[in-house]
Amino acid sequence: VDISPDLDNSKDDGAAAPHDQGTPTVAELSSEIAKLKHEALVAQDTIAGLRAELVTLQDNYIALRDADIGKAYARIDLLEDEREARLHELRVEVKLHGERMEVMRNEIARVKESNTWKVGSVLIKPISKLTGRMTP
Amino acid sequence: VTQPFFSIVTPVYNTPLDVLAATIQSVTSQAWPSWELLLIDDVSPDSAVRDALAEAASHDSRIRVILREENGGISAASNDGIAAAEGEFMVLLDHDDLLAHGALAQVAGVLQKNPEVDYLYTDEDKIDEDGKRYDEFRKPDWSPERFRAQMYCGHLSVLRLALVREVGGFDSRYDGSQDHDLVLKVTEKARQVYHLPEVLYHWRAIATSTASSGNAKPYTWDAGVRAVQAHVDRVGIDATVTKGSWFGTYAIKRTFDPSHRVSVIIPTRGTGGFVHGESRVFLIEAVRSLLAHTEHKNLEIVVVADAETPQAVLDELAEVAGETLLLVPYTKPFNYSEKCNLGFLASTGDIVVLLNDDVEVIGDNFIEELCAPLAQDNVGMTGAYLVYENGSVQHAGHRYGERGYKHAFSDNNFGDPGPFCALMVDREVSGLTAACVALRREVYQEVGGLSEQLPLNFNDVDLSLKIRSAGYWLVWLNRVQLFHYESKTRVAIVHQWEVDIMRARWGVAERDSFAHE
């Protein structure tokens, strides 16, 4: 866009120019040209800015594609491995805990079946009645 | 042989044996295997030096010793090495310095990825007699204007041997600055110059070396003036080269064509203030000092004045500026960019200078010095050295990085050399403040002038980046000096929307190409 100054905008000779109905004066034309030149300059800036934005977006895309996304996927893989390992540990832990609970339940049942427990319960019952406490 | 193959050229003269052994060991310990070390003895008086060279060569077949029959000086000895070299690239290594561990491998990696590189340089530091490293020099990326003014590339320098031979190798007429001369000649023809920002060379500072004292070899400065003059003559820059204001620097005084019409655009609202112990209207003193410090006659001063500008100021301005004045009224809400653009559209010069009204020109030949570099087609904009009233540096080029947009070297005072003489030499920069810049008319037009989307802040940063992205250099000129009374007129408040516009356009720079933090 050629916006080099070819009119002297500082002169306002429109008052002396003939002004037919509907025909713009020289001053009006000069003013209009000045506005258009200004708009063209602003448009040049807008184009330069959009070009810059495009380059920046492309750079960001490439950087993300080549680095961040790759790193993110690698991180996801690592985290998934870590999650699986942790789940496995938890399953083992739950299983062991269940086995320990089973052993304890069996132990309690075995104790309750023992003579010592039965004799003890008989002895404690009258006292419990007196004190209002429940027997084991 | 793994490519690239390096020919390391090391002229030797009476080197202390332990120092020489360390230099050779810094080469033989490189992991990169493809090299030859050419040790050229320039008739050392101490015969033990030749014995030491022979001993080194007996341990490694990649070491070759050349014994000169008569002393010829640094260029002659180096040229013997070039003649014997069989590599693709020449690596310059002084007889008392050290290659950093892994240096050749790093350089090789760059050269493999960038096959058009004809000249490569790296960062460097110094090493004292106790082996302690100091004075790290983080260099700018390739800066041809700075390189004319200062042999900043120094070590480590790696040059394509075919090109070295094409330009005739070292020229003994420039002994003392023979490396500056050679690299000037090579870079004039180089397809690509590459800066590898790693410290890969340790420059030994001993009592008589240039590393320990710039004045150790004063004859080198005279040789440098002649080498740079020959360079500007070769490339067609109409300039006279003289010694700069600091040892080892050069002043390139270009001729400015008086037929250029220069339009100086000054946005203003006619404010005043109190500086240097007196009250003044900034605009009047800016114009007065401008006219007092230039001989250029084809001048137009375009003042873009807000409606609130006092009539008395405009009357005085008319008296001071006389026939050079073109007044452009501005009646809209403040928009610095639009004011400059309207001034540009009203102006008639083929060169445009943007000037703040709160400056005072100090240096002589202001217009001539500021505009002359624009004769080079690849220079898009030039800028000035601005100092605050208290003498601290306000502007010596912008620095763009992760910390944002900053003025570089602002912790220095006027008269300081700056790090590695950065304030004493003309040089390429990332950006320039629009408080004082010069552009060719077609460049201003090509990039759309100052962005009116940025009425207050960052418009000069954006302008700088637009001009650089269009393929031009920005050059800061150390001898174009002005006071800038910015703090007297404005307090900068940055808005998030301004930052957002800049980030959308330009992203965030990781490091500045020309001024490291």
XYZ file of C-alpha atoms in Angstrom:
653
model
C 0.000 0.000 0.000
C 1.506 3.298 -1.078
C 0.723 5.858 1.573
C 3.511 8.306 0.831
C 2.376 11.892 1.296
C 1.510 13.467 -2.003
C -0.713 16.246 -0.724
C 0.155 19.011 1.647
C -2.337 18.385 4.430
C -1.370 21.520 6.289
C -2.986 23.768 3.659
C -6.702 24.323 3.897
C -7.639 25.929 0.609
C -11.080 24.394 0.525
C -12.776 27.716 1.279
C -11.520 29.184 -1.983
C -12.424 26.170 -4.109
C -15.700 25.950 -6.042
C -18.281 23.954 -4.102
C -21.106 22.590 -6.225
C -23.969 20.764 -4.588
C -22.785 17.174 -3.949
C -19.239 17.804 -5.186
C -16.617 17.568 -2.429
C -14.216 20.448 -1.949
C -10.443 20.046 -2.220
C -10.241 20.393 1.560
C -12.789 17.633 2.045
C -10.946 15.411 -0.400
C -7.620 16.107 1.313
C -9.168 15.268 4.650
C -10.640 12.059 3.267
C -7.291 11.050 1.731
C -5.509 11.739 5.027
C -8.028 9.524 6.842
C -7.581 6.749 4.292
C -3.784 6.941 4.563
C -4.116 6.681 8.322
C -6.431 3.698 8.008
C -3.981 2.061 5.618
C -1.114 2.549 8.070
C -3.204 1.087 10.900
C -4.120 -1.832 8.616
C -0.430 -2.432 7.930
C 0.119 -2.683 11.684
C -2.816 -5.068 12.024
C -1.370 -7.271 9.283
C 2.078 -7.211 10.889
C 0.493 -8.066 14.250
C -1.541 -10.940 12.831
C 1.535 -12.308 11.075
C 3.391 -12.154 14.369
C 0.522 -13.896 16.178
C 0.504 -16.625 13.543
C 4.242 -17.191 13.941
C 3.887 -17.235 17.729
C 1.024 -19.734 17.561
C 3.007 -21.944 15.191
C 6.033 -21.767 17.483
C 3.880 -22.624 20.484
C 2.254 -25.517 18.619
C 5.617 -26.929 17.586
C 6.992 -26.506 21.089
C 3.965 -28.259 22.584
C 3.984 -30.986 19.970
C 7.689 -31.658 20.291
C 8.171 -31.137 23.963
C 5.282 -30.651 26.314
C 2.822 -33.162 24.828
C 5.577 -35.729 24.480
C 6.593 -35.094 28.054
C 2.974 -35.233 29.157
C 2.397 -38.624 27.521
C 5.618 -39.933 28.991
C 4.484 -38.655 32.379
C 1.080 -40.327 31.923
C 2.846 -43.613 31.166
C 4.936 -43.264 34.291
C 1.928 -42.369 36.413
C -0.072 -45.296 35.023
C 2.791 -47.653 35.836
C 2.961 -46.165 39.300
C -0.815 -46.531 39.728
C -0.724 -50.203 38.670
C 2.143 -50.905 41.012
C 0.317 -49.205 43.863
C -2.909 -51.089 43.103
C -0.982 -54.347 43.126
C 0.537 -53.451 46.502
C -2.904 -52.553 47.834
C -4.400 -55.856 46.613
C -1.610 -57.767 48.295
C -2.113 -55.693 51.422
C -5.893 -56.325 51.431
C -5.365 -60.034 50.909
C -2.844 -60.219 53.752
C -5.128 -58.159 55.958
C -8.038 -60.531 55.181
C -5.880 -63.516 56.016
C -4.820 -61.894 59.293
C -8.491 -61.196 60.111
C -9.389 -64.802 59.377
C -6.622 -66.018 61.664
C -7.860 -63.715 64.410
C -11.480 -64.825 63.980
C -10.403 -68.446 64.202
C -8.338 -67.659 67.279
C -11.309 -65.990 68.990
C -13.566 -68.924 68.142
C -10.952 -71.323 69.427
C -10.630 -69.383 72.704
C -14.413 -69.322 73.178
C -14.532 -73.085 72.731
C -11.856 -73.663 75.377
C -12.695 -74.989 78.918
C -10.917 -72.093 80.554
C -13.243 -69.648 78.828
C -16.348 -71.666 79.733
C -15.368 -72.009 83.452
C -14.452 -68.375 83.648
C -17.802 -67.373 82.141
C -19.676 -69.407 84.722
C -17.757 -67.818 87.586
C -18.177 -64.295 86.316
C -21.937 -64.467 85.544
C -23.209 -64.026 89.228
C -20.868 -61.096 89.811
C -22.002 -59.562 86.588
C -25.583 -59.848 87.616
C -24.785 -58.034 90.870
C -22.841 -55.259 89.170
C -25.155 -55.113 86.174
C -22.305 -55.758 83.769
C -22.639 -58.079 80.835
C -20.699 -61.275 80.838
C -18.197 -61.714 78.021
C 37.035 -40.184 10.014
C 34.036 -38.800 11.874
C 33.005 -35.422 10.467
C 33.645 -32.626 11.083
C 37.417 -32.963 11.255
C 39.113 -30.106 13.113
C 42.573 -28.680 12.462
C 43.639 -26.950 15.640
C 46.245 -24.322 14.781
C 48.570 -23.254 17.608
C 51.596 -21.047 16.941
C 54.169 -21.530 19.709
C 56.850 -19.130 20.909
C 58.852 -19.629 24.087
C 55.866 -20.915 26.003
C 56.498 -21.946 29.648
C 56.689 -25.741 29.501
C 54.035 -26.442 32.125
C 51.644 -24.034 30.413
C 52.321 -25.606 27.019
C 51.716 -29.078 28.451
C 48.371 -27.967 29.873
C 47.338 -26.455 26.528
C 48.193 -29.671 24.657
C 46.515 -31.794 27.308
C 43.306 -29.758 26.937
C 43.233 -30.984 23.315
C 44.271 -34.590 23.804
C 41.641 -35.007 26.528
C 38.793 -34.108 24.138
C 36.355 -36.980 23.665
C 35.689 -35.935 20.039
C 38.209 -38.007 18.076
C 38.497 -36.212 14.717
C 41.162 -33.571 15.133
C 44.737 -32.753 14.390
C 46.813 -30.373 16.490
C 49.281 -28.321 14.464
C 51.961 -26.884 16.734
C 54.057 -24.361 14.814
C 57.222 -23.288 16.609
C 58.239 -19.802 15.510
C 61.915 -20.338 16.419
C 61.592 -20.290 20.201
C 64.927 -19.260 21.779
C 64.414 -21.881 24.484
C 65.288 -25.193 22.825
C 63.359 -27.028 25.534
C 60.153 -25.856 23.842
C 60.988 -27.777 20.665
C 61.879 -30.813 22.742
C 58.541 -30.599 24.505
C 56.695 -30.378 21.196
C 58.529 -33.434 19.856
C 57.738 -35.296 23.045
C 54.021 -34.455 22.749
C 53.932 -35.573 19.109
C 55.558 -38.883 20.009
C 52.613 -39.708 22.296
C 49.758 -38.933 19.887
C 49.895 -39.302 16.122
C 47.248 -36.569 15.753
C 49.791 -33.993 16.962
C 51.959 -32.555 14.208
C 54.886 -30.217 14.819
C 56.083 -27.654 12.289
C 59.467 -26.060 12.989
C 59.957 -22.712 11.285
C 63.476 -21.803 10.226
C 63.112 -18.099 10.913
C 60.880 -16.101 13.190
C 57.954 -14.740 11.189
C 55.427 -13.558 13.728
C 51.957 -14.778 14.593
C 50.433 -14.531 11.106
C 53.293 -16.280 9.307
C 53.331 -19.090 11.855
C 49.552 -19.483 11.708
C 49.644 -19.520 7.905
C 52.135 -22.400 8.032
C 49.552 -24.244 10.081
C 46.790 -23.402 7.596
C 48.941 -24.641 4.712
C 49.530 -27.965 6.442
C 45.992 -28.400 7.769
C 43.914 -31.278 6.479
C 40.667 -30.618 8.333
C 37.343 -29.155 7.273
C 37.430 -26.517 10.004
C 40.231 -24.536 11.633
C 40.131 -24.074 15.395
C 42.302 -21.267 16.774
C 44.037 -22.093 20.056
C 46.706 -19.862 21.576
C 49.767 -21.592 23.011
C 48.940 -20.743 26.626
C 45.139 -21.168 26.634
C 42.844 -24.122 27.260
C 40.005 -25.742 25.365
C 37.134 -26.530 27.717
C 36.417 -30.198 28.325
C 34.008 -31.402 25.651
C 34.428 -28.291 23.511
C 35.043 -30.058 20.211
C 32.111 -32.420 20.668
C 29.727 -29.521 21.313
C 31.010 -27.597 18.306
C 30.801 -30.718 16.148
C 27.172 -31.218 17.171
C 26.255 -27.724 15.988
C 28.157 -28.063 12.723
C 26.498 -31.401 11.949
C 23.037 -29.869 12.412
C 23.878 -26.622 10.582
C 25.849 -27.471 7.458
C 25.933 -23.867 6.195
C 27.871 -22.534 9.175
C 31.158 -21.082 7.952
C 32.135 -19.347 11.181
C 31.273 -20.342 14.752
C 32.246 -18.691 18.019
C 31.572 -19.547 21.638
C 31.571 -17.835 25.006
C 34.799 -17.745 27.007
C 36.311 -16.930 30.370
C 39.754 -16.220 31.754
C 41.993 -18.392 33.901
C 44.614 -16.972 36.251
C 48.040 -18.319 37.160
C 46.495 -20.396 39.943
C 44.042 -22.013 37.551
C 41.078 -20.043 38.874
C 38.453 -19.152 36.260
C 36.859 -15.690 36.196
C 35.533 -12.888 33.963
C 33.042 -15.029 32.069
C 32.076 -13.358 28.790
C 28.558 -14.290 27.679
C 28.636 -12.917 24.178
C 25.864 -11.558 22.002
C 24.620 -13.512 19.033
C 26.155 -12.482 15.742
C 26.367 -8.681 15.720
C 28.158 -7.335 12.659
C 28.070 -3.708 13.786
C 29.517 -4.597 17.158
C 32.123 -6.770 15.481
C 33.316 -3.795 13.472
C 33.618 -1.812 16.676
C 35.185 -4.566 18.787
C 36.687 -8.022 18.218
C 34.156 -9.487 20.633
C 34.026 -13.000 19.148
C 37.559 -13.807 20.315
C 37.798 -17.436 21.399
C 36.740 -20.110 20.691
C 36.705 -19.363 16.958
C 36.051 -22.099 14.414
C 36.397 -21.224 10.715
C 35.730 -23.241 7.573
C 39.214 -23.836 6.159
C 38.223 -23.528 2.510
C 36.939 -20.011 3.213
C 40.042 -19.137 5.231
C 42.195 -20.120 2.261
C 39.882 -18.262 -0.138
C 40.441 -14.969 1.721
C 44.190 -15.547 1.900
C 44.599 -16.648 5.506
C 46.194 -14.331 8.047
C 47.621 -11.024 6.860
C 50.832 -10.041 8.673
C 50.136 -6.349 8.016
C 47.564 -6.608 10.790
C 49.666 -8.565 13.299
C 48.225 -7.967 16.723
C 44.707 -7.785 15.242
C 45.262 -10.486 12.649
C 42.374 -12.568 14.010
C 39.973 -9.594 13.804
C 41.059 -9.021 10.197
C 40.641 -12.684 9.260
C 37.202 -13.071 10.842
C 36.036 -9.820 9.201
C 37.074 -11.242 5.825
C 35.508 -14.650 6.486
C 32.206 -13.244 7.771
C 31.926 -10.982 4.734
C 31.574 -14.190 2.703
C 30.091 -16.591 5.257
C 26.737 -18.229 4.514
C 25.962 -18.500 8.230
C 27.624 -17.289 11.409
C 26.750 -19.169 14.591
C 27.110 -18.225 18.237
C 27.272 -21.235 20.554
C 26.400 -19.800 23.978
C 28.627 -22.053 26.076
C 31.975 -21.256 27.719
C 34.269 -23.515 25.694
C 37.564 -21.627 25.972
C 39.682 -20.538 28.909
C 41.937 -17.577 28.133
C 45.038 -17.613 30.349
C 45.817 -14.295 32.000
C 49.540 -14.051 32.697
C 51.453 -10.843 33.366
C 52.139 -9.938 29.724
C 49.092 -11.433 28.032
C 46.336 -9.363 26.452
C 43.866 -11.220 28.633
C 45.305 -9.751 31.830
C 45.639 -6.233 30.506
C 44.167 -4.723 27.396
C 47.109 -2.371 27.226
C 49.699 -5.147 27.198
C 49.984 -4.914 23.409
C 49.172 -1.319 22.391
C 50.276 -1.852 18.776
C 47.307 -4.169 18.314
C 44.918 -1.174 18.449
C 46.592 0.564 15.505
C 46.520 -2.658 13.514
C 42.830 -3.052 14.375
C 41.978 0.430 13.071
C 43.614 -0.444 9.759
C 41.869 -3.833 9.577
C 38.411 -2.371 10.235
C 39.019 0.494 7.778
C 39.943 -2.064 5.121
C 36.754 -3.990 5.946
C 34.389 -1.009 5.631
C 36.085 -0.100 2.347
C 35.556 -3.656 1.052
C 31.860 -3.791 1.956
C 31.117 -0.307 0.665
C 30.408 1.557 3.899
C 31.386 5.201 3.443
C 33.101 5.708 6.801
C 36.305 6.630 8.557
C 37.537 4.314 11.295
C 39.328 5.706 14.327
C 40.210 4.414 17.779
C 37.163 4.230 20.027
C 36.865 5.666 23.511
C 38.141 2.472 25.166
C 41.182 0.336 24.367
C 40.433 -2.167 21.632
C 37.257 -0.450 20.434
C 36.744 1.363 17.149
C 34.579 4.306 16.107
C 32.974 3.947 12.681
C 32.207 7.511 11.567
C 29.898 7.237 8.577
C 29.303 9.946 6.030
C 25.690 11.141 5.891
C 24.313 12.215 2.552
C 23.131 15.846 3.015
C 20.420 15.425 0.366
C 18.314 13.257 2.712
C 15.238 15.028 4.008
C 14.881 14.227 7.694
C 11.548 14.647 9.486
C 11.819 14.815 13.275
C 8.439 13.917 14.794
C 7.848 15.193 18.320
C 4.567 14.406 20.127
C 3.909 16.931 22.881
C 1.471 18.627 25.164
C 3.883 21.412 25.995
C 4.649 20.533 29.604
C 7.429 22.017 31.670
C 9.557 20.991 34.629
C 12.602 21.727 36.745
C 15.876 20.108 35.605
C 19.552 20.955 36.033
C 18.514 23.599 38.528
C 16.256 25.532 36.182
C 12.669 25.627 35.038
C 12.057 24.840 31.386
C 9.483 23.883 28.794
C 10.755 20.492 27.647
C 9.672 20.813 24.020
C 11.439 24.134 23.507
C 14.746 22.883 24.908
C 14.493 19.624 22.966
C 14.149 21.518 19.686
C 16.744 24.121 20.648
C 19.332 21.451 21.572
C 18.528 19.467 18.413
C 19.170 22.455 16.157
C 22.322 23.364 18.091
C 23.797 19.885 17.604
C 23.377 19.274 13.901
C 24.720 20.773 10.715
C 22.120 18.997 8.617
C 19.999 21.550 6.743
C 17.330 19.502 4.990
C 15.311 19.188 8.151
C 11.638 19.266 9.095
C 10.420 19.356 12.686
C 6.908 17.904 12.922
C 5.358 18.739 16.267
C 2.153 16.847 17.048
C 0.542 18.951 19.752
C -2.376 18.163 22.046
C -5.136 20.752 22.223
C -4.037 21.624 25.764
C -0.576 22.764 24.597
C -0.249 26.388 25.760
C -0.272 28.954 22.963
C 2.777 30.643 24.496
C 4.720 27.415 24.035
C 3.631 27.153 20.409
C 4.634 30.776 19.821
C 8.091 30.208 21.290
C 8.409 26.983 19.324
C 7.695 28.844 16.101
C 10.486 31.264 16.953
C 13.009 28.534 17.807
C 12.201 26.163 14.945
C 11.508 28.799 12.295
C 10.768 27.477 8.820
C 11.579 23.880 9.776
C 8.369 23.643 11.842
C 5.277 21.734 10.761
C 2.563 21.781 13.436
C 0.025 18.943 13.537
C -2.881 19.478 15.957
C -4.066 16.450 17.932
C -7.485 16.596 19.531
C -8.238 13.002 20.516
C -7.638 11.284 23.888
C -3.938 10.550 24.458
C -2.518 7.885 22.179
C 1.251 8.181 21.754
C 1.276 5.788 18.820
C -1.439 7.637 16.937
C 0.313 10.944 17.515
C 3.516 9.586 15.997
C 1.616 8.026 13.104
C -0.205 11.270 12.308
C 3.120 13.083 12.454
C 4.572 10.530 10.059
C 1.652 10.904 7.632
C 2.033 14.671 7.644
C 5.803 14.564 7.218
C 7.718 14.655 3.955
C 11.161 13.279 4.866
C 12.651 10.108 3.453
C 14.061 9.518 6.936
C 11.874 9.784 10.034
C 13.176 10.493 13.541
C 10.855 9.890 16.507
C 11.848 12.139 19.377
C 10.298 12.635 22.796
C 9.778 16.218 23.855
C 11.511 15.593 27.198
C 14.998 15.034 25.804
C 18.022 17.250 25.406
C 20.621 16.477 22.762
C 24.186 16.302 24.100
C 26.332 14.864 21.319
C 27.381 16.767 18.200
C 26.275 15.809 14.678
C 23.106 14.383 16.186
C 21.065 13.941 13.017
C 24.075 12.896 10.933
C 25.289 10.214 13.362
C 21.782 8.911 14.110
C 20.721 8.603 10.471
C 23.929 7.642 8.641
C 23.778 3.863 9.388
C 20.377 3.750 7.644
C 22.290 3.934 4.350
C 22.765 0.184 4.842
C 19.635 -1.509 3.527
C 19.648 -4.152 6.263
C 19.616 -1.593 9.088
C 15.961 -0.966 9.906
C 16.203 1.403 12.846
C 18.868 3.215 14.837
C 18.638 4.463 18.390
C 20.426 6.638 20.883
C 22.206 6.585 24.226
C 19.855 8.185 26.770
C 20.836 9.207 30.286
C 18.828 10.494 33.198
C 19.444 13.908 34.708
C 21.507 12.257 37.496
C 23.817 10.606 34.980
C 22.545 7.049 35.257
C 21.875 5.093 32.077
C 18.243 5.234 30.935
C 18.567 3.530 27.568
C 21.334 1.578 25.888
C 19.112 -0.821 24.019
C 16.287 -3.061 25.200
C 16.691 -6.552 26.651
C 13.862 -9.060 26.131
C 13.630 -12.235 28.154
C 11.624 -14.243 30.641
C 11.674 -11.267 33.009
C 9.902 -9.125 30.449
C 10.955 -6.070 28.503
C 13.785 -4.166 30.176
C 16.348 -1.482 29.498
C 19.757 -3.182 29.307
C 22.727 -1.954 31.377
C 20.536 0.444 33.367
C 22.657 -0.187 36.478
C 25.528 1.720 34.866
C 26.343 5.415 34.815
C 27.119 7.600 31.837
C 30.848 7.214 31.124
C 31.067 3.646 32.391
C 32.405 1.225 29.776
C 29.718 -1.321 30.682
C 30.312 -5.060 30.623
C 32.901 -5.850 27.942
C 32.628 -2.256 26.702
C 28.970 -2.648 25.738
C 28.358 1.048 26.394
C 31.368 2.150 24.359
C 30.539 0.540 21.031
C 27.784 0.685 18.432
C 25.980 -2.628 18.412
C 22.899 -4.583 17.447
C 20.097 -4.746 20.016
C 16.742 -6.473 20.436
C 14.855 -3.219 20.792
C 15.121 0.550 20.957
C 13.126 3.128 22.855
C 11.041 5.355 20.631
C 12.196 8.320 22.707
C 14.855 8.702 20.027
C 14.990 6.495 16.937
C 15.490 6.941 13.202
C 13.966 4.881 10.376
C 13.716 5.083 6.655
C 10.228 6.121 5.591
C 9.561 2.858 3.762
C 10.424 0.778 6.818
C 8.008 2.743 9.043
C 5.339 2.230 6.402
C 6.148 -1.450 5.839
C 5.538 -2.360 9.482
C 2.549 -0.047 9.952
C 4.290 2.431 12.251
C 3.548 2.351 15.957
C 0.614 0.142 16.894
C -2.359 2.223 17.947
C -3.598 -0.790 19.898
C -0.799 0.162 22.301
C -1.387 3.827 23.074
C 0.944 4.079 26.074
C 3.229 1.142 26.864
C 5.229 -1.320 24.766
C 4.556 0.449 21.444
C 8.298 0.860 20.901
C 8.967 -2.763 21.902
C 6.330 -3.843 19.397
C 7.807 -1.562 16.726
C 11.271 -3.006 17.367
C 10.002 -6.567 17.113
C 8.053 -5.815 13.939
C 11.128 -4.338 12.305
C 13.317 -7.278 13.362
C 10.745 -9.794 12.167
C 10.769 -8.012 8.804
C 14.456 -8.936 8.570
C 16.228 -5.758 9.608
C 18.885 -5.075 12.239
C 18.359 -2.543 15.021
C 21.520 -0.621 15.872
C 22.204 1.288 19.082
C 24.669 4.141 18.649
C 26.907 5.033 21.577
C 27.914 8.470 20.330
C 24.340 9.738 19.806
C 23.781 10.996 23.318
C 20.849 12.760 24.950
C 19.472 13.507 28.377
C 16.038 12.003 28.908
C 13.960 13.570 31.656
C 11.417 10.767 31.532
C 10.889 10.476 35.268
C 9.900 14.133 35.312
C 6.932 13.594 33.046
C 5.572 10.128 33.444
C 5.003 7.226 35.802
C 4.600 3.965 33.889
C 1.587 1.831 34.816
C 1.377 -1.384 32.810
C -2.033 -2.930 32.184
C -2.679 -6.651 31.758
C -4.361 -6.083 28.396
C -1.148 -4.502 27.125
C 0.827 -7.536 28.257
C -1.755 -9.807 26.617
C -1.403 -8.055 23.254
C 2.384 -8.351 23.403
C 2.296 -12.022 24.392
C -0.183 -12.853 21.633
C 2.028 -11.190 19.064
C 5.471 -12.101 20.272
C 5.227 -14.829 22.896
C 7.812 -14.820 25.682
C 11.492 -14.664 24.783
C 13.663 -17.256 26.530
C 16.871 -15.242 26.281
C 17.943 -12.002 24.747
C 20.072 -12.401 21.641
C 22.290 -9.441 22.367
C 22.367 -8.617 26.080
C 22.518 -11.414 28.651
C 21.048 -10.911 32.098
